[in-house]
CSV table of C-alpha atoms in Angstrom, one decimal:
chain,number,residue,atom,x,y,z
A,739,MET,CA,102.9,2.1,-200.2
A,740,THR,CA,101.5,-0.1,-202.9
A,741,GLY,CA,98.2,-0.1,-204.9
A,742,ARG,CA,95.7,-2.8,-205.3
A,743,VAL,CA,93.9,-3.8,-208.4
A,744,LEU,CA,90.8,-5.9,-207.9
A,745,VAL,CA,89.3,-7.6,-211.0
A,746,LEU,CA,86.0,-9.3,-210.3
A,747,CYS,CA,84.5,-11.4,-213.1
A,748,ALA,CA,81.5,-13.7,-213.0
A,749,GLY,CA,80.6,-15.8,-216.1
A,750,LEU,CA,80.2,-13.7,-219.2
A,751,VAL,CA,79.3,-10.6,-217.2
A,752,CYS,CA,82.5,-9.0,-216.1
A,753,ALA,CA,82.9,-5.8,-214.2
A,754,VAL,CA,86.4,-4.5,-213.5
A,755,ILE,CA,86.9,-2.5,-210.3
A,756,VAL,CA,90.1,-0.6,-210.2
A,757,VAL,CA,91.1,0.7,-206.8
A,758,CYS,CA,94.1,3.1,-206.6
A,759,ALA,CA,95.1,3.1,-203.0
A,760,GLY,CA,98.1,5.1,-201.8
A,761,LEU,CA,100.7,5.2,-204.5
A,762,ALA,CA,99.5,2.9,-207.2
A,763,GLY,CA,101.7,2.9,-210.2
A,764,ALA,CA,99.5,1.9,-213.1
A,765,VAL,CA,96.3,-0.1,-213.0
A,766,PHE,CA,95.0,-2.4,-215.6
A,767,VAL,CA,91.6,-2.5,-217.2
A,768,HIS,CA,90.7,-5.4,-219.5
A,769,GLY,CA,94.5,-5.9,-219.9
A,770,ALA,CA,95.2,-2.3,-221.0
A,771,ALA,CA,97.5,-0.1,-218.8
A,772,THR,CA,95.7,2.9,-217.4
A,773,GLY,CA,96.5,5.0,-214.4
A,774,CYS,CA,95.1,7.4,-211.9
A,775,ALA,CA,97.6,10.0,-213.1
A,776,PRO,CA,97.5,13.6,-214.1
A,777,THR,CA,97.8,14.3,-217.8
A,778,GLY,CA,99.1,17.6,-219.1
A,779,THR,CA,101.1,19.0,-221.8
A,780,THR,CA,104.7,18.0,-222.3
A,781,SER,CA,105.2,20.5,-225.1
A,782,PRO,CA,108.1,23.0,-224.9
A,783,GLY,CA,107.6,25.3,-221.9
A,784,ALA,CA,105.0,23.2,-220.3
A,785,GLY,CA,106.2,24.0,-216.9
A,786,THR,CA,106.3,27.7,-217.5
A,787,GLN,CA,102.8,27.8,-218.9
A,788,THR,CA,101.2,27.2,-215.5
A,789,ALA,CA,99.4,30.4,-214.6
A,790,ALA,CA,98.6,31.4,-211.0
A,791,GLY,CA,95.6,29.3,-209.9
A,792,THR,CA,96.1,26.6,-212.5
A,793,TYR,CA,97.1,24.2,-209.7
A,794,PRO,CA,96.4,25.0,-206.1
A,795,PRO,CA,99.3,25.2,-203.7
A,796,ILE,CA,100.2,22.1,-201.8
A,797,GLY,CA,101.9,22.8,-198.5
A,798,ASP,CA,104.8,25.2,-199.1
A,799,TRP,CA,104.8,24.5,-202.9
A,800,ASP,CA,103.0,27.1,-205.0
A,801,GLY,CA,100.9,26.6,-208.1
A,802,ILE,CA,103.8,27.0,-210.5
A,803,GLN,CA,105.9,24.4,-208.6
A,804,VAL,CA,103.0,22.0,-208.4
A,805,GLY,CA,102.4,22.5,-212.1
A,806,ASN,CA,106.0,21.5,-212.9
A,807,ALA,CA,105.6,18.5,-210.7
A,808,ALA,CA,102.5,17.5,-212.6
A,809,ALA,CA,104.4,17.7,-215.9
A,810,ILE,CA,107.1,15.4,-214.4
A,811,ILE,CA,104.4,13.0,-213.2
A,812,THR,CA,102.6,13.1,-216.6
A,813,THR,CA,105.7,12.1,-218.5
A,814,GLY,CA,106.3,9.2,-216.2
A,815,ALA,CA,102.6,8.0,-216.5
A,816,THR,CA,102.6,8.2,-220.3
A,817,ARG,CA,105.7,6.1,-220.3
A,818,GLY,CA,104.0,3.5,-218.2
A,819,LEU,CA,106.2,3.9,-215.2
A,820,PRO,CA,104.9,3.3,-211.7
A,821,ALA,CA,104.3,6.0,-209.1
A,822,ARG,CA,107.6,5.2,-207.4
A,823,ALA,CA,109.4,6.6,-210.4
A,824,TRP,CA,107.3,9.8,-210.2
A,825,VAL,CA,108.2,10.3,-206.6
A,826,ILE,CA,111.9,9.8,-207.3
A,827,ALA,CA,111.7,12.3,-210.2
A,828,VAL,CA,109.8,14.9,-208.3
A,829,ALA,CA,112.0,14.6,-205.2
A,830,THR,CA,115.1,15.0,-207.5
A,831,ALA,CA,113.7,18.1,-209.1
A,832,MET,CA,112.9,19.5,-205.7
A,833,GLN,CA,116.5,19.2,-204.7
A,834,GLU,CA,118.0,20.4,-208.0
A,835,SER,CA,115.8,23.4,-208.9
A,836,ASN,CA,113.1,23.8,-206.1
A,837,LEU,CA,110.7,22.7,-208.9
A,838,ARG,CA,111.5,25.9,-210.8
A,839,ASN,CA,112.2,25.6,-214.5
A,840,LEU,CA,115.5,27.6,-214.3
A,841,ASP,CA,117.3,28.9,-217.4
A,842,HIS,CA,120.6,29.0,-215.4
A,843,GLY,CA,122.5,27.0,-212.8
A,844,ASP,CA,125.9,25.6,-211.9
A,845,ARG,CA,128.1,25.9,-215.0
A,846,ASP,CA,125.8,25.1,-217.9
A,847,SER,CA,123.0,23.4,-215.9
A,848,VAL,CA,119.4,24.3,-216.8
A,849,GLY,CA,115.9,23.2,-216.2
A,850,LEU,CA,114.0,21.3,-213.5
A,851,PHE,CA,116.7,18.7,-213.1
A,852,GLN,CA,119.7,21.0,-213.7
A,853,GLN,CA,120.9,18.8,-216.5
A,854,ARG,CA,123.9,19.9,-218.4
A,855,PRO,CA,124.0,20.1,-222.2
A,856,SER,CA,127.8,19.5,-222.1
A,857,GLN,CA,127.1,16.1,-220.5
A,858,GLY,CA,124.9,14.9,-223.3
A,859,TRP,CA,121.5,15.5,-221.7
A,860,GLY,CA,120.2,17.6,-224.6
A,861,THR,CA,120.3,21.2,-225.9
A,862,PRO,CA,119.4,24.1,-223.5
A,863,ALA,CA,116.1,24.5,-225.3
A,864,GLN,CA,115.2,20.8,-224.9
A,865,LEU,CA,116.1,20.8,-221.2
A,866,LEU,CA,113.9,23.8,-220.6
A,867,ASP,CA,111.0,21.6,-221.8
A,868,PRO,CA,109.8,19.8,-218.5
A,869,GLY,CA,108.5,16.9,-220.5
A,870,TYR,CA,111.8,16.3,-222.3
A,871,ALA,CA,113.9,16.8,-219.2
A,872,ALA,CA,111.7,14.4,-217.2
A,873,GLY,CA,111.9,11.9,-220.0
A,874,LYS,CA,115.7,12.0,-220.0
A,875,PHE,CA,115.7,11.5,-216.2
A,876,TYR,CA,113.4,8.5,-216.5
A,877,GLU,CA,115.4,7.0,-219.4
A,878,ARG,CA,118.4,6.8,-217.1
A,879,LEU,CA,116.5,5.8,-214.0
A,880,VAL,CA,115.1,2.6,-215.6
A,881,THR,CA,118.6,1.5,-216.5
A,882,VAL,CA,119.6,1.5,-212.8
A,883,ASP,CA,119.4,-2.1,-211.5
A,884,GLY,CA,116.9,-2.4,-208.6
A,885,TRP,CA,115.8,1.2,-208.7
A,886,GLN,CA,112.3,0.3,-207.7
A,887,THR,CA,113.3,-1.0,-204.3
A,888,MET,CA,116.4,0.9,-203.4
A,889,PRO,CA,116.3,4.0,-201.2
A,890,LEU,CA,115.1,7.1,-203.1
A,891,THR,CA,118.4,9.0,-202.6
A,892,ASP,CA,120.4,6.1,-204.0
A,893,ALA,CA,118.2,5.9,-207.1
A,894,ALA,CA,118.3,9.7,-207.7
A,895,GLN,CA,122.1,9.8,-207.2
A,896,ALA,CA,122.6,7.0,-209.7
A,897,VAL,CA,121.0,9.2,-212.3
A,898,GLN,CA,122.2,12.7,-211.3
A,899,ARG,CA,125.6,12.0,-209.7
A,900,SER,CA,125.3,14.9,-207.4
A,901,ALA,CA,128.0,16.3,-205.1
A,902,TYR,CA,125.4,16.0,-202.3
A,903,PRO,CA,124.1,12.5,-202.7
A,904,ASP,CA,122.2,12.3,-199.4
A,905,ALA,CA,120.2,15.5,-200.1
A,906,TYR,CA,117.5,13.9,-202.1
A,907,ALA,CA,116.1,11.9,-199.2
A,908,ILE,CA,114.8,14.9,-197.4
A,909,TRP,CA,112.3,15.6,-200.2
A,910,GLU,CA,110.6,12.2,-200.3
A,911,PRO,CA,107.7,13.1,-197.9
A,912,ASP,CA,106.9,16.3,-199.9
A,913,ALA,CA,107.3,14.5,-203.2
A,914,THR,CA,105.0,11.7,-202.1
A,915,THR,CA,102.4,14.2,-200.9
A,916,ILE,CA,102.4,16.1,-204.2
A,917,VAL,CA,102.1,12.9,-206.2
A,918,GLU,CA,99.1,11.8,-204.1
A,919,HIS,CA,97.4,15.2,-204.4
A,920,VAL,CA,98.1,15.9,-208.0
A,921,THR,CA,97.0,12.5,-209.2
A,922,GLY,CA,94.2,11.9,-206.8
A,923,LEU,CA,95.7,8.5,-205.9
A,924,ALA,CA,94.4,8.7,-202.4
A,925,ALA,CA,90.8,8.2,-203.5
A,926,CYS,CA,90.6,7.0,-207.1
A,927,THR,CA,88.2,4.4,-208.2
A,928,THR,CA,87.1,3.4,-211.7
A,929,THR,CA,84.5,0.8,-212.5
A,930,VAL,CA,84.1,-0.7,-215.9
A,931,ALA,CA,80.8,-2.4,-216.4
A,932,GLY,CA,80.2,-5.6,-218.3
A,933,SER,CA,79.0,-3.5,-221.2
A,934,GLY,CA,82.5,-2.0,-221.4
A,935,TRP,CA,81.5,1.5,-220.2
A,936,THR,CA,82.6,3.5,-217.2
A,937,GLN,CA,82.0,7.0,-215.7
A,938,PRO,CA,84.4,9.5,-217.2
A,939,VAL,CA,84.7,11.1,-213.7
A,940,HIS,CA,83.0,10.3,-210.4
A,941,ALA,CA,81.3,13.6,-209.8
A,942,HIS,CA,78.1,15.5,-209.0
A,943,ILE,CA,75.9,16.4,-212.0
A,944,GLY,CA,75.5,20.1,-212.5
A,945,SER,CA,73.9,21.7,-215.6
A,946,GLY,CA,71.8,19.2,-217.5
A,947,PHE,CA,71.2,18.3,-221.1
A,948,ARG,CA,69.3,21.0,-223.1
A,949,THR,CA,67.6,22.5,-220.1
A,950,THR,CA,65.1,25.4,-220.4
A,951,ASP,CA,67.7,28.0,-219.6
A,952,ARG,CA,70.4,26.3,-221.7
A,953,PRO,CA,68.6,24.7,-224.7
A,954,GLY,CA,71.9,24.6,-226.6
A,955,HIS,CA,73.7,22.6,-223.9
A,956,ASP,CA,74.4,19.3,-225.7
A,957,GLY,CA,75.9,17.5,-222.7
A,958,VAL,CA,76.0,17.5,-218.9
A,959,ASP,CA,78.4,19.2,-216.6
A,960,LEU,CA,80.1,17.0,-214.0
A,961,ILE,CA,81.4,19.1,-211.1
A,962,THR,CA,84.6,18.1,-209.5
A,963,ASP,CA,88.0,19.4,-208.5
A,964,ARG,CA,90.6,20.8,-210.9
A,965,GLY,CA,93.1,18.1,-211.8
A,966,THR,CA,90.7,15.2,-211.4
A,967,PRO,CA,91.6,12.4,-213.9
A,968,ILE,CA,89.2,12.0,-216.8
A,969,HIS,CA,88.7,8.5,-218.0
A,970,ALA,CA,87.7,7.3,-221.5
A,971,ALA,CA,84.1,6.2,-221.0
A,972,ALA,CA,84.6,3.2,-223.3
A,973,ALA,CA,87.1,1.7,-225.7
A,974,GLY,CA,87.5,3.5,-228.9
A,975,THR,CA,89.8,5.7,-231.1
A,976,VAL,CA,90.6,9.3,-230.4
A,977,SER,CA,89.2,11.3,-233.3
A,978,ARG,CA,89.9,14.9,-232.2
A,979,VAL,CA,92.2,16.7,-229.7
A,980,ARG,CA,91.6,20.5,-230.0
A,981,CYS,CA,91.7,23.8,-228.2
A,982,ASN,CA,88.4,25.6,-228.8
A,983,ALA,CA,88.2,29.0,-227.0
A,984,THR,CA,87.3,32.3,-228.6
A,985,ASP,CA,87.1,35.8,-227.1
A,986,THR,CA,83.5,36.9,-227.5
A,987,ARG,CA,84.5,40.6,-227.6
A,988,THR,CA,87.0,40.3,-230.5
A,989,GLY,CA,86.3,36.9,-232.2
A,990,GLN,CA,90.0,36.2,-231.7
A,991,PRO,CA,91.4,33.1,-230.0
A,992,TRP,CA,91.2,33.3,-226.2
A,993,GLY,CA,93.7,30.4,-225.8
A,994,CYS,CA,93.7,27.3,-223.7
A,995,ASP,CA,96.7,28.2,-221.6
A,996,ARG,CA,94.4,30.0,-219.1
A,997,ASP,CA,91.0,29.6,-217.6
A,998,GLY,CA,88.0,30.6,-219.7
A,999,ASP,CA,85.1,32.8,-218.7
A,1000,PRO,CA,81.3,32.2,-218.7
A,1001,THR,CA,80.7,35.5,-220.5
A,1002,LEU,CA,83.9,36.4,-222.3
A,1003,THR,CA,84.8,33.0,-223.7
A,1004,ARG,CA,82.9,30.6,-225.9
A,1005,GLY,CA,84.0,27.1,-226.9
A,1006,CYS,CA,84.9,23.8,-225.3
A,1007,GLY,CA,88.5,24.7,-224.3
A,1008,TRP,CA,90.8,21.7,-224.5
A,1009,TYR,CA,88.7,18.8,-225.5
A,1010,VAL,CA,88.8,15.3,-226.8
A,1011,ASP,CA,86.4,13.3,-229.0
A,1012,ILE,CA,86.5,9.5,-229.0
A,1013,ASP,CA,84.8,7.3,-231.6
A,1014,HIS,CA,83.3,4.1,-230.3
A,1015,PRO,CA,81.8,1.1,-232.1
A,1016,GLY,CA,78.2,1.4,-233.2
A,1017,GLY,CA,78.4,5.0,-234.3
A,1018,ILE,CA,78.8,6.5,-230.8
A,1019,VAL,CA,81.0,9.5,-230.1
A,1020,THR,CA,81.9,10.8,-226.6
A,1021,ARG,CA,83.2,14.3,-226.0
A,1022,TYR,CA,85.2,15.6,-223.0
A,1023,CYS,CA,85.5,19.4,-222.6
A,1024,HIS,CA,87.3,22.1,-220.5
A,1025,MET,CA,90.4,20.0,-219.8
A,1026,GLN,CA,93.1,21.8,-217.9
A,1027,THR,CA,95.8,21.1,-220.5
A,1028,ARG,CA,96.2,19.4,-223.8
A,1029,ALA,CA,95.2,15.7,-223.5
A,1030,ALA,CA,97.8,13.0,-223.0
A,1031,VAL,CA,96.2,11.1,-226.0
A,1032,ALA,CA,96.6,11.9,-229.7
A,1033,GLU,CA,94.3,11.8,-232.7
A,1034,GLY,CA,94.2,8.3,-234.1
A,1035,GLN,CA,95.2,6.7,-230.8
A,1036,PRO,CA,93.2,3.7,-229.6
A,1037,VAL,CA,92.2,4.0,-225.9
A,1038,ALA,CA,90.8,1.5,-223.4
A,1039,ALA,CA,87.8,1.9,-221.2
A,1040,GLY,CA,88.9,3.7,-218.1
A,1041,GLN,CA,92.1,5.0,-219.6
A,1042,VAL,CA,93.1,8.4,-218.3
A,1043,ILE,CA,92.9,10.9,-221.2
A,1044,GLY,CA,93.1,14.2,-219.4
A,1045,ILE,CA,92.4,16.2,-216.3
A,1046,VAL,CA,89.5,18.4,-215.3
A,1047,GLY,CA,90.0,22.1,-215.8
A,1048,SER,CA,88.1,25.3,-216.7
A,1049,THR,CA,89.3,26.2,-220.2
A,1050,GLY,CA,86.8,27.6,-222.8
A,1051,HIS,CA,83.3,28.7,-221.9
A,1052,SER,CA,83.4,27.8,-218.2
A,1053,SER,CA,82.7,29.3,-214.8
A,1054,GLY,CA,84.8,26.9,-212.8
A,1055,PRO,CA,86.4,23.4,-212.9
A,1056,HIS,CA,84.2,20.7,-214.3
A,1057,LEU,CA,83.9,18.2,-217.1
A,1058,HIS,CA,81.4,18.9,-219.9
A,1059,TYR,CA,80.5,15.4,-221.2
A,1060,GLU,CA,78.6,14.7,-224.4
A,1061,VAL,CA,77.4,11.5,-226.1
A,1062,HIS,CA,76.5,11.5,-229.8
A,1063,ARG,CA,74.7,8.5,-231.4
A,1064,THR,CA,73.7,7.8,-235.0
A,1065,ALA,CA,71.4,5.1,-236.4
A,1066,ASP,CA,73.6,4.5,-239.4
A,1067,GLY,CA,76.8,3.8,-237.5
A,1068,SER,CA,78.5,6.9,-238.7
A,1069,HIS,CA,80.6,9.0,-236.2
A,1070,ASP,CA,78.6,12.2,-236.6
A,1071,ASP,CA,79.5,14.5,-233.7
A,1072,SER,CA,77.2,17.4,-234.7
A,1073,SER,CA,74.7,18.9,-232.4
A,1074,GLY,CA,71.8,17.0,-234.1
A,1075,THR,CA,73.2,13.6,-233.0
A,1076,ALA,CA,73.7,14.5,-229.3
A,1077,VAL,CA,71.7,12.5,-226.8
A,1078,ASP,CA,71.2,13.0,-223.1
A,1079,PRO,CA,74.2,11.3,-221.4
A,1080,VAL,CA,72.4,10.7,-218.1
A,1081,PRO,CA,69.9,8.0,-219.4
A,1082,PHE,CA,72.4,6.8,-222.0
A,1083,MET,CA,75.0,6.0,-219.2
A,1084,VAL,CA,72.3,4.2,-217.2
A,1085,THR,CA,71.5,1.9,-220.2
A,1086,VAL,CA,75.2,0.9,-220.4
A,1087,GLY,CA,75.5,0.2,-216.7
A,1088,ALA,CA,77.7,3.2,-215.8
A,1089,PRO,CA,75.3,5.9,-214.4
A,1090,LEU,CA,76.7,9.3,-213.9
A,1091,GLY,CA,77.0,11.0,-210.5
A,1092,ARG,CA,78.4,10.1,-207.1
């Protein structure tokens, strides 16, 4: 299956409509690579941090296995590889480890891909990091001539050199299904208006801006499924990537490796701030995992920066979205500069909601 990218421009007013149909690899918005891909941590132990309920089961694959697949997909997406590479990698890990981050295997094999330190793949500690292990797999995959079009089992075998070269093929349907579900590729649309702005997620609006019952709510809640890709609302520079979650009972860190609680937790969870021209700052809270972008990194409008979760002060999966605006052009993200995102997004041609 292949994706379609439709770019419609008329005169000086240009709206970019990105349609990810089936297994799109990466899409392009205003010339910058973006993707309808999951984003998640590729830090050491990323695959083992997935707690029960972090990812819902898909078919016979439980949440831990799906979380490990998401780490593999994220690594491929951040390297700019198409979805075909993600499917090959996930299918390979299904065969090698059943998508379990194993600390043992045949001889000195470890990790999702059962790579061997003695064969130059890396140290045992490195290979138990799903992001590192997936990265090493992709590094070798892209050196295989014609890997994009050859049968999956041939591409996987060229990398792994397994004693059972035909075994990878049986996992292709499951790997394809997981990639589609985890990334939301089956129904993913992003529209960038002529103003250069887009919806961060296509979702229903829940709690509003500074309502009577929540006067300190400096943004709006956009209600959608866990794992939904979050897009940068406009081009800018990432100014903050943080975990902000505190246990209200003790004042100690709650952590962002698990869901938050509406009573026991305060804070934004995993969140990202982006500085935009004109003194505008957008904030994206309650991400499932650490964002795939880094502080100081430029991002394009529509670029996937994270996935929806429920970390921090949260009662369920959603994106808390804020807009801060100053008259002097400074990037002040304090509560005093917050504006209601709903009318603001209307003025820039990217209204929130479904």
